[in-house]
Amino acid sequence: MSRFAPLPAPPYYAVIFTAQRSDGDHGYDAMSAQMVEMAEQQPGYIGAESTRDSAGLGITVSYWKDEASLVAWKDVAQHLLAQKLGKTRWYEHYTLRVAKVERAYDGPEGR
Amino acid sequence: MSRFAPLPAPPYYAVIFTAQRSDGDHGYDAMSAQMVEMAEQQPGYIGAESTRDSAGLGITVSYWKDEASLVAWKDVAQHLLAQKLGKTRWYEHYTLRVAKVERAYDGPEGR
């Protein structure tokens, strides 16, 4: 399965989540898998790209059809996180940015 | 040094670069270091976040003050890449998305 998200014609939305994991799992892997499964069932979900290095710094970018679909996802995600009470244990620090994709392409050319 | 970029008040721009590295270095690490150094000297550069896992999937998000600064950076970056002739050797595949950041926050709360 490709680890790249689809490239629909812009505009659409990106949620850029950068996070430094804390040490230890504390249920993180199970939550993370559940989160992906739930996102895939949400209306307006386009796809996501995610990676994390050995020092625990991860970036996940999820893509959404429009503002309404990402706001709906935010409610679902926050509800799940609140249930798990894990946010402060899983992450030393994170930033979340919502951005409107204006243009996009892929490469390398001539592939 | 923090691996998180600053969080200025939106709007500003994000360049989301997701790439699957090819095997072998082929001058990649040297180019990558030079690229970061050059970006930091560009007008309008806010910061960047970057990570890559052991399977070679990397995500780098750079942040720019406005459209003009990221377009200027694109010219510089493409010139460097063209000089190095490495793009097709370094990456099996990549996607690049330009997005306007509308809102942003960090956490966890109560930190």
PDB file of C-alpha atoms in Angstrom:
ATOM      1  CA  MET A   1       0.000   0.000   0.000  1.00  0.00           C
ATOM      2  CA  SER A   2       1.299   3.428  -0.926  1.00  0.00           C
ATOM      3  CA  ARG A   3       2.333   5.697   1.894  1.00  0.00           C
ATOM      4  CA  PHE A   4       1.446   8.725  -0.224  1.00  0.00           C
ATOM      5  CA  ALA A   5      -1.961  10.370  -0.077  1.00  0.00           C
ATOM      6  CA  PRO A   6      -3.897  10.998  -3.303  1.00  0.00           C
ATOM      7  CA  LEU A   7      -3.389  14.269  -5.182  1.00  0.00           C
ATOM      8  CA  PRO A   8      -6.847  15.620  -6.000  1.00  0.00           C
ATOM      9  CA  ALA A   9      -7.230  18.994  -7.705  1.00  0.00           C
ATOM     10  CA  PRO A  10      -6.874  21.823  -5.144  1.00  0.00           C
ATOM     11  CA  PRO A  11      -8.288  23.441  -3.142  1.00  0.00           C
ATOM     12  CA  TYR A  12      -8.581  21.059  -0.199  1.00  0.00           C
ATOM     13  CA  TYR A  13      -7.348  21.082   3.403  1.00  0.00           C
ATOM     14  CA  ALA A  14      -4.247  19.756   5.160  1.00  0.00           C
ATOM     15  CA  VAL A  15      -3.916  19.177   8.897  1.00  0.00           C
ATOM     16  CA  ILE A  16      -0.215  19.204   9.753  1.00  0.00           C
ATOM     17  CA  PHE A  17       0.477  17.502  13.085  1.00  0.00           C
ATOM     18  CA  THR A  18       4.088  17.534  14.300  1.00  0.00           C
ATOM     19  CA  ALA A  19       4.733  15.786  17.603  1.00  0.00           C
ATOM     20  CA  GLN A  20       7.538  14.701  19.852  1.00  0.00           C
ATOM     21  CA  ARG A  21       6.599  11.396  21.490  1.00  0.00           C
ATOM     22  CA  SER A  22       7.299  10.738  25.136  1.00  0.00           C
ATOM     23  CA  ASP A  23       9.149   7.567  26.103  1.00  0.00           C
ATOM     24  CA  GLY A  24       7.096   4.398  26.414  1.00  0.00           C
ATOM     25  CA  ASP A  25       3.950   3.258  24.624  1.00  0.00           C
ATOM     26  CA  HIS A  26       1.213   3.947  27.236  1.00  0.00           C
ATOM     27  CA  GLY A  27      -1.387   2.626  24.780  1.00  0.00           C
ATOM     28  CA  TYR A  28      -0.203   4.891  21.992  1.00  0.00           C
ATOM     29  CA  ASP A  29       0.085   2.309  19.207  1.00  0.00           C
ATOM     30  CA  ALA A  30      -3.437   1.006  19.814  1.00  0.00           C
ATOM     31  CA  MET A  31      -4.860   4.536  19.883  1.00  0.00           C
ATOM     32  CA  SER A  32      -2.933   5.486  16.760  1.00  0.00           C
ATOM     33  CA  ALA A  33      -4.280   2.508  14.807  1.00  0.00           C
ATOM     34  CA  GLN A  34      -7.821   3.279  15.970  1.00  0.00           C
ATOM     35  CA  MET A  35      -7.393   6.916  14.953  1.00  0.00           C
ATOM     36  CA  VAL A  36      -6.378   5.970  11.413  1.00  0.00           C
ATOM     37  CA  GLU A  37      -9.299   3.551  11.128  1.00  0.00           C
ATOM     38  CA  MET A  38     -11.740   6.202  12.284  1.00  0.00           C
ATOM     39  CA  ALA A  39     -10.309   8.885   9.993  1.00  0.00           C
ATOM     40  CA  GLU A  40     -10.718   6.593   6.989  1.00  0.00           C
ATOM     41  CA  GLN A  41     -14.426   6.292   7.756  1.00  0.00           C
ATOM     42  CA  GLN A  42     -14.983  10.049   7.993  1.00  0.00           C
ATOM     43  CA  PRO A  43     -16.768  11.897   5.172  1.00  0.00           C
ATOM     44  CA  GLY A  44     -14.355  14.050   3.205  1.00  0.00           C
ATOM     45  CA  TYR A  45     -11.224  12.132   4.165  1.00  0.00           C
ATOM     46  CA  ILE A  46      -8.742  12.138   1.275  1.00  0.00           C
ATOM     47  CA  GLY A  47      -5.744  10.392   2.829  1.00  0.00           C
ATOM     48  CA  ALA A  48      -2.759  10.886   5.116  1.00  0.00           C
ATOM     49  CA  GLU A  49       1.017  10.693   5.170  1.00  0.00           C
ATOM     50  CA  SER A  50       2.861   9.863   8.352  1.00  0.00           C
ATOM     51  CA  THR A  51       6.422   9.216   9.453  1.00  0.00           C
ATOM     52  CA  ARG A  52       8.451   9.266  12.674  1.00  0.00           C
ATOM     53  CA  ASP A  53      12.192   9.031  13.269  1.00  0.00           C
ATOM     54  CA  SER A  54      14.082   7.045  15.899  1.00  0.00           C
ATOM     55  CA  ALA A  55      14.249  10.131  18.157  1.00  0.00           C
ATOM     56  CA  GLY A  56      10.452  10.130  18.333  1.00  0.00           C
ATOM     57  CA  LEU A  57       9.723  13.186  16.177  1.00  0.00           C
ATOM     58  CA  GLY A  58       6.726  12.456  13.976  1.00  0.00           C
ATOM     59  CA  ILE A  59       4.860  14.375  11.310  1.00  0.00           C
ATOM     60  CA  THR A  60       1.397  13.306  10.165  1.00  0.00           C
ATOM     61  CA  VAL A  61      -0.410  15.266   7.476  1.00  0.00           C
ATOM     62  CA  SER A  62      -4.035  14.348   6.836  1.00  0.00           C
ATOM     63  CA  TYR A  63      -5.953  15.729   3.892  1.00  0.00           C
ATOM     64  CA  TRP A  64      -9.622  16.697   3.865  1.00  0.00           C
ATOM     65  CA  LYS A  65     -12.051  17.670   1.175  1.00  0.00           C
ATOM     66  CA  ASP A  66     -13.274  20.842   2.847  1.00  0.00           C
ATOM     67  CA  GLU A  67     -13.479  22.790   6.062  1.00  0.00           C
ATOM     68  CA  ALA A  68     -16.655  21.001   7.198  1.00  0.00           C
ATOM     69  CA  SER A  69     -15.088  17.547   6.966  1.00  0.00           C
ATOM     70  CA  LEU A  70     -12.016  18.487   8.969  1.00  0.00           C
ATOM     71  CA  VAL A  71     -14.081  20.195  11.647  1.00  0.00           C
ATOM     72  CA  ALA A  72     -16.214  17.042  11.937  1.00  0.00           C
ATOM     73  CA  TRP A  73     -13.028  14.970  12.212  1.00  0.00           C
ATOM     74  CA  LYS A  74     -11.694  17.264  14.931  1.00  0.00           C
ATOM     75  CA  ASP A  75     -14.751  16.527  17.079  1.00  0.00           C
ATOM     76  CA  VAL A  76     -14.341  12.773  16.621  1.00  0.00           C
ATOM     77  CA  ALA A  77     -10.591  12.877  17.272  1.00  0.00           C
ATOM     78  CA  GLN A  78     -10.878  15.038  20.372  1.00  0.00           C
ATOM     79  CA  HIS A  79     -13.565  12.767  21.750  1.00  0.00           C
ATOM     80  CA  LEU A  80     -11.332   9.742  21.258  1.00  0.00           C
ATOM     81  CA  LEU A  81      -8.337  11.478  22.821  1.00  0.00           C
ATOM     82  CA  ALA A  82     -10.415  12.603  25.790  1.00  0.00           C
ATOM     83  CA  GLN A  83     -11.610   9.023  26.340  1.00  0.00           C
ATOM     84  CA  LYS A  84      -8.051   7.767  26.361  1.00  0.00           C
ATOM     85  CA  LEU A  85      -6.769  10.556  28.582  1.00  0.00           C
ATOM     86  CA  GLY A  86      -3.416  10.037  26.937  1.00  0.00           C
ATOM     87  CA  LYS A  87      -2.531  13.279  25.279  1.00  0.00           C
ATOM     88  CA  THR A  88      -0.276  14.546  28.032  1.00  0.00           C
ATOM     89  CA  ARG A  89       1.411  11.148  28.403  1.00  0.00           C
ATOM     90  CA  TRP A  90       2.002  10.513  24.708  1.00  0.00           C
ATOM     91  CA  TYR A  91       3.441  13.817  23.629  1.00  0.00           C
ATOM     92  CA  GLU A  92       6.129  16.004  25.085  1.00  0.00           C
ATOM     93  CA  HIS A  93       5.078  18.668  22.636  1.00  0.00           C
ATOM     94  CA  TYR A  94       3.029  19.020  19.477  1.00  0.00           C
ATOM     95  CA  THR A  95       1.908  21.617  16.988  1.00  0.00           C
ATOM     96  CA  LEU A  96      -1.183  21.410  14.815  1.00  0.00           C
ATOM     97  CA  ARG A  97      -1.734  23.589  11.787  1.00  0.00           C
ATOM     98  CA  VAL A  98      -4.745  23.743   9.482  1.00  0.00           C
ATOM     99  CA  ALA A  99      -3.868  24.873   5.972  1.00  0.00           C
ATOM    100  CA  LYS A 100      -5.649  25.208   2.648  1.00  0.00           C
ATOM    101  CA  VAL A 101      -3.779  23.465  -0.161  1.00  0.00           C
ATOM    102  CA  GLU A 102      -3.530  25.785  -3.149  1.00  0.00           C
ATOM    103  CA  ARG A 103      -1.348  23.723  -5.486  1.00  0.00           C
ATOM    104  CA  ALA A 104       0.317  20.339  -5.552  1.00  0.00           C
ATOM    105  CA  TYR A 105       2.387  18.138  -7.795  1.00  0.00           C
ATOM    106  CA  ASP A 106       4.495  15.010  -7.638  1.00  0.00           C
ATOM    107  CA  GLY A 107       7.716  13.745  -9.160  1.00  0.00           C
ATOM    108  CA  PRO A 108      10.406  13.102 -10.106  1.00  0.00           C
ATOM    109  CA  GLU A 109       9.527  14.134 -13.631  1.00  0.00           C
ATOM    110  CA  GLY A 110       9.946  11.568 -16.337  1.00  0.00           C
ATOM    111  CA  ARG A 111       9.270   8.689 -14.041  1.00  0.00           C
TER     112      ARG A 111
ATOM    113  CA  MET B   1      17.813  23.246  19.320  1.00  0.00           C
ATOM    114  CA  SER B   2      14.080  22.729  18.980  1.00  0.00           C
ATOM    115  CA  ARG B   3      12.895  20.642  16.076  1.00  0.00           C
ATOM    116  CA  PHE B   4       9.648  22.600  16.005  1.00  0.00           C
ATOM    117  CA  ALA B   5       9.163  25.653  13.814  1.00  0.00           C
ATOM    118  CA  PRO B   6       7.875  28.901  15.337  1.00  0.00           C
ATOM    119  CA  LEU B   7       4.119  29.547  15.509  1.00  0.00           C
ATOM    120  CA  PRO B   8       3.545  33.067  14.206  1.00  0.00           C
ATOM    121  CA  ALA B   9       0.009  34.414  13.847  1.00  0.00           C
ATOM    122  CA  PRO B  10      -1.574  33.082  10.624  1.00  0.00           C
ATOM    123  CA  PRO B  11      -1.867  33.499   7.728  1.00  0.00           C
ATOM    124  CA  TYR B  12       1.451  32.240   6.372  1.00  0.00           C
ATOM    125  CA  TYR B  13       2.482  29.480   3.984  1.00  0.00           C
ATOM    126  CA  ALA B  14       3.507  25.849   4.385  1.00  0.00           C
ATOM    127  CA  VAL B  15       5.371  23.774   1.812  1.00  0.00           C
ATOM    128  CA  ILE B  16       4.676  20.109   2.537  1.00  0.00           C
ATOM    129  CA  PHE B  17       7.280  17.850   0.949  1.00  0.00           C
ATOM    130  CA  THR B  18       6.751  14.099   1.354  1.00  0.00           C
ATOM    131  CA  ALA B  19       9.396  11.880  -0.219  1.00  0.00           C
ATOM    132  CA  GLN B  20      10.451   8.276  -0.417  1.00  0.00           C
ATOM    133  CA  ARG B  21      14.265   8.136  -0.522  1.00  0.00           C
ATOM    134  CA  SER B  22      16.066   5.777  -2.871  1.00  0.00           C
ATOM    135  CA  ASP B  23      18.740   3.472  -1.459  1.00  0.00           C
ATOM    136  CA  GLY B  24      22.215   4.934  -0.996  1.00  0.00           C
ATOM    137  CA  ASP B  25      23.357   8.477  -0.263  1.00  0.00           C
ATOM    138  CA  HIS B  26      24.516   9.722  -3.711  1.00  0.00           C
ATOM    139  CA  GLY B  27      25.415  13.090  -2.153  1.00  0.00           C
ATOM    140  CA  TYR B  28      22.024  13.484  -0.527  1.00  0.00           C
ATOM    141  CA  ASP B  29      23.135  14.344   3.002  1.00  0.00           C
ATOM    142  CA  ALA B  30      25.479  17.091   1.767  1.00  0.00           C
ATOM    143  CA  MET B  31      22.775  18.549  -0.479  1.00  0.00           C
ATOM    144  CA  SER B  32      20.210  18.370   2.307  1.00  0.00           C
ATOM    145  CA  ALA B  33      22.456  20.263   4.733  1.00  0.00           C
ATOM    146  CA  GLN B  34      23.174  22.896   2.078  1.00  0.00           C
ATOM    147  CA  MET B  35      19.463  23.228   1.350  1.00  0.00           C
ATOM    148  CA  VAL B  36      18.652  23.927   5.010  1.00  0.00           C
ATOM    149  CA  GLU B  37      21.458  26.476   5.245  1.00  0.00           C
ATOM    150  CA  MET B  38      20.219  28.266   2.132  1.00  0.00           C
ATOM    151  CA  ALA B  39      16.593  28.242   3.269  1.00  0.00           C
ATOM    152  CA  GLU B  40      17.555  29.864   6.571  1.00  0.00           C
ATOM    153  CA  GLN B  41      19.122  32.757   4.659  1.00  0.00           C
ATOM    154  CA  GLN B  42      16.047  33.380   2.497  1.00  0.00           C
ATOM    155  CA  PRO B  43      13.801  36.381   3.205  1.00  0.00           C
ATOM    156  CA  GLY B  44      10.501  35.309   4.717  1.00  0.00           C
ATOM    157  CA  TYR B  45      11.736  31.964   6.045  1.00  0.00           C
ATOM    158  CA  ILE B  46       9.934  31.110   9.300  1.00  0.00           C
ATOM    159  CA  GLY B  47      11.260  27.635  10.023  1.00  0.00           C
ATOM    160  CA  ALA B  48      10.917  23.980   9.125  1.00  0.00           C
ATOM    161  CA  GLU B  49      10.095  20.605  10.627  1.00  0.00           C
ATOM    162  CA  SER B  50      11.545  17.440   9.193  1.00  0.00           C
ATOM    163  CA  THR B  51      11.596  13.743   9.990  1.00  0.00           C
ATOM    164  CA  ARG B  52      12.242  10.458   8.203  1.00  0.00           C
ATOM    165  CA  ASP B  53      11.689   6.870   9.275  1.00  0.00           C
ATOM    166  CA  SER B  54      13.947   3.845   8.826  1.00  0.00           C
ATOM    167  CA  ALA B  55      12.056   2.844   5.653  1.00  0.00           C
ATOM    168  CA  GLY B  56      13.124   6.131   4.037  1.00  0.00           C
ATOM    169  CA  LEU B  57       9.803   7.967   4.050  1.00  0.00           C
ATOM    170  CA  GLY B  58      10.399  11.586   4.982  1.00  0.00           C
ATOM    171  CA  ILE B  59       8.182  14.593   5.509  1.00  0.00           C
ATOM    172  CA  THR B  60       9.611  18.112   5.575  1.00  0.00           C
ATOM    173  CA  VAL B  61       7.334  21.081   6.116  1.00  0.00           C
ATOM    174  CA  SER B  62       8.869  24.519   5.649  1.00  0.00           C
ATOM    175  CA  TYR B  63       7.026  27.673   6.617  1.00  0.00           C
ATOM    176  CA  TRP B  64       7.142  30.981   4.776  1.00  0.00           C
ATOM    177  CA  LYS B  65       5.901  34.443   5.540  1.00  0.00           C
ATOM    178  CA  ASP B  66       4.087  34.955   2.246  1.00  0.00           C
ATOM    179  CA  GLU B  67       3.644  33.757  -1.310  1.00  0.00           C
ATOM    180  CA  ALA B  68       6.518  35.918  -2.604  1.00  0.00           C
ATOM    181  CA  SER B  69       9.060  34.423  -0.195  1.00  0.00           C
ATOM    182  CA  LEU B  70       8.177  30.844  -1.053  1.00  0.00           C
ATOM    183  CA  VAL B  71       8.264  31.525  -4.775  1.00  0.00           C
ATOM    184  CA  ALA B  72      11.731  33.075  -4.356  1.00  0.00           C
ATOM    185  CA  TRP B  73      12.810  30.003  -2.393  1.00  0.00           C
ATOM    186  CA  LYS B  74      11.469  27.709  -5.104  1.00  0.00           C
ATOM    187  CA  ASP B  75      13.765  29.354  -7.645  1.00  0.00           C
ATOM    188  CA  VAL B  76      16.792  28.965  -5.370  1.00  0.00           C
ATOM    189  CA  ALA B  77      15.949  25.351  -4.496  1.00  0.00           C
ATOM    190  CA  GLN B  78      15.309  24.305  -8.082  1.00  0.00           C
ATOM    191  CA  HIS B  79      18.563  25.887  -9.161  1.00  0.00           C
ATOM    192  CA  LEU B  80      20.454  23.956  -6.496  1.00  0.00           C
ATOM    193  CA  LEU B  81      18.705  20.698  -7.388  1.00  0.00           C
ATOM    194  CA  ALA B  82      19.417  21.223 -11.078  1.00  0.00           C
ATOM    195  CA  GLN B  83      23.101  21.796 -10.301  1.00  0.00           C
ATOM    196  CA  LYS B  84      23.271  18.576  -8.360  1.00  0.00           C
ATOM    197  CA  LEU B  85      21.326  16.594 -10.948  1.00  0.00           C
ATOM    198  CA  GLY B  86      20.269  14.364  -8.104  1.00  0.00           C
ATOM    199  CA  LYS B  87      16.509  14.536  -7.959  1.00  0.00           C
ATOM    200  CA  THR B  88      15.857  11.341  -9.854  1.00  0.00           C
ATOM    201  CA  ARG B  89      18.556   9.481  -7.926  1.00  0.00           C
ATOM    202  CA  TRP B  90      17.525  10.636  -4.460  1.00  0.00           C
ATOM    203  CA  TYR B  91      13.805  10.073  -4.594  1.00  0.00           C
ATOM    204  CA  GLU B  92      11.718   7.169  -5.727  1.00  0.00           C
ATOM    205  CA  HIS B  93       8.697   9.409  -5.435  1.00  0.00           C
ATOM    206  CA  TYR B  94       7.714  12.711  -3.862  1.00  0.00           C
ATOM    207  CA  THR B  95       4.770  15.018  -3.522  1.00  0.00           C
ATOM    208  CA  LEU B  96       4.950  18.756  -2.893  1.00  0.00           C
ATOM    209  CA  ARG B  97       2.005  20.792  -1.716  1.00  0.00           C
ATOM    210  CA  VAL B  98       1.787  24.527  -1.111  1.00  0.00           C
ATOM    211  CA  ALA B  99      -0.796  25.464   1.507  1.00  0.00           C
ATOM    212  CA  LYS B 100      -1.894  28.600   3.311  1.00  0.00           C
ATOM    213  CA  VAL B 101      -1.945  28.150   7.088  1.00  0.00           C
ATOM    214  CA  GLU B 102      -5.215  29.469   8.491  1.00  0.00           C
ATOM    215  CA  ARG B 103      -4.889  28.504  12.148  1.00  0.00           C
ATOM    216  CA  ALA B 104      -2.375  26.834  14.408  1.00  0.00           C
ATOM    217  CA  TYR B 105      -1.834  25.902  18.025  1.00  0.00           C
ATOM    218  CA  ASP B 106       0.417  23.767  20.175  1.00  0.00           C
ATOM    219  CA  GLY B 107       0.080  21.559  23.217  1.00  0.00           C
ATOM    220  CA  PRO B 108      -0.460  19.577  25.310  1.00  0.00           C
ATOM    221  CA  GLU B 109      -2.537  22.038  27.302  1.00  0.00           C
ATOM    222  CA  GLY B 110      -1.441  22.855  30.789  1.00  0.00           C
ATOM    223  CA  ARG B 111       2.188  22.297  30.017  1.00  0.00           C
TER     224      ARG B 111
END
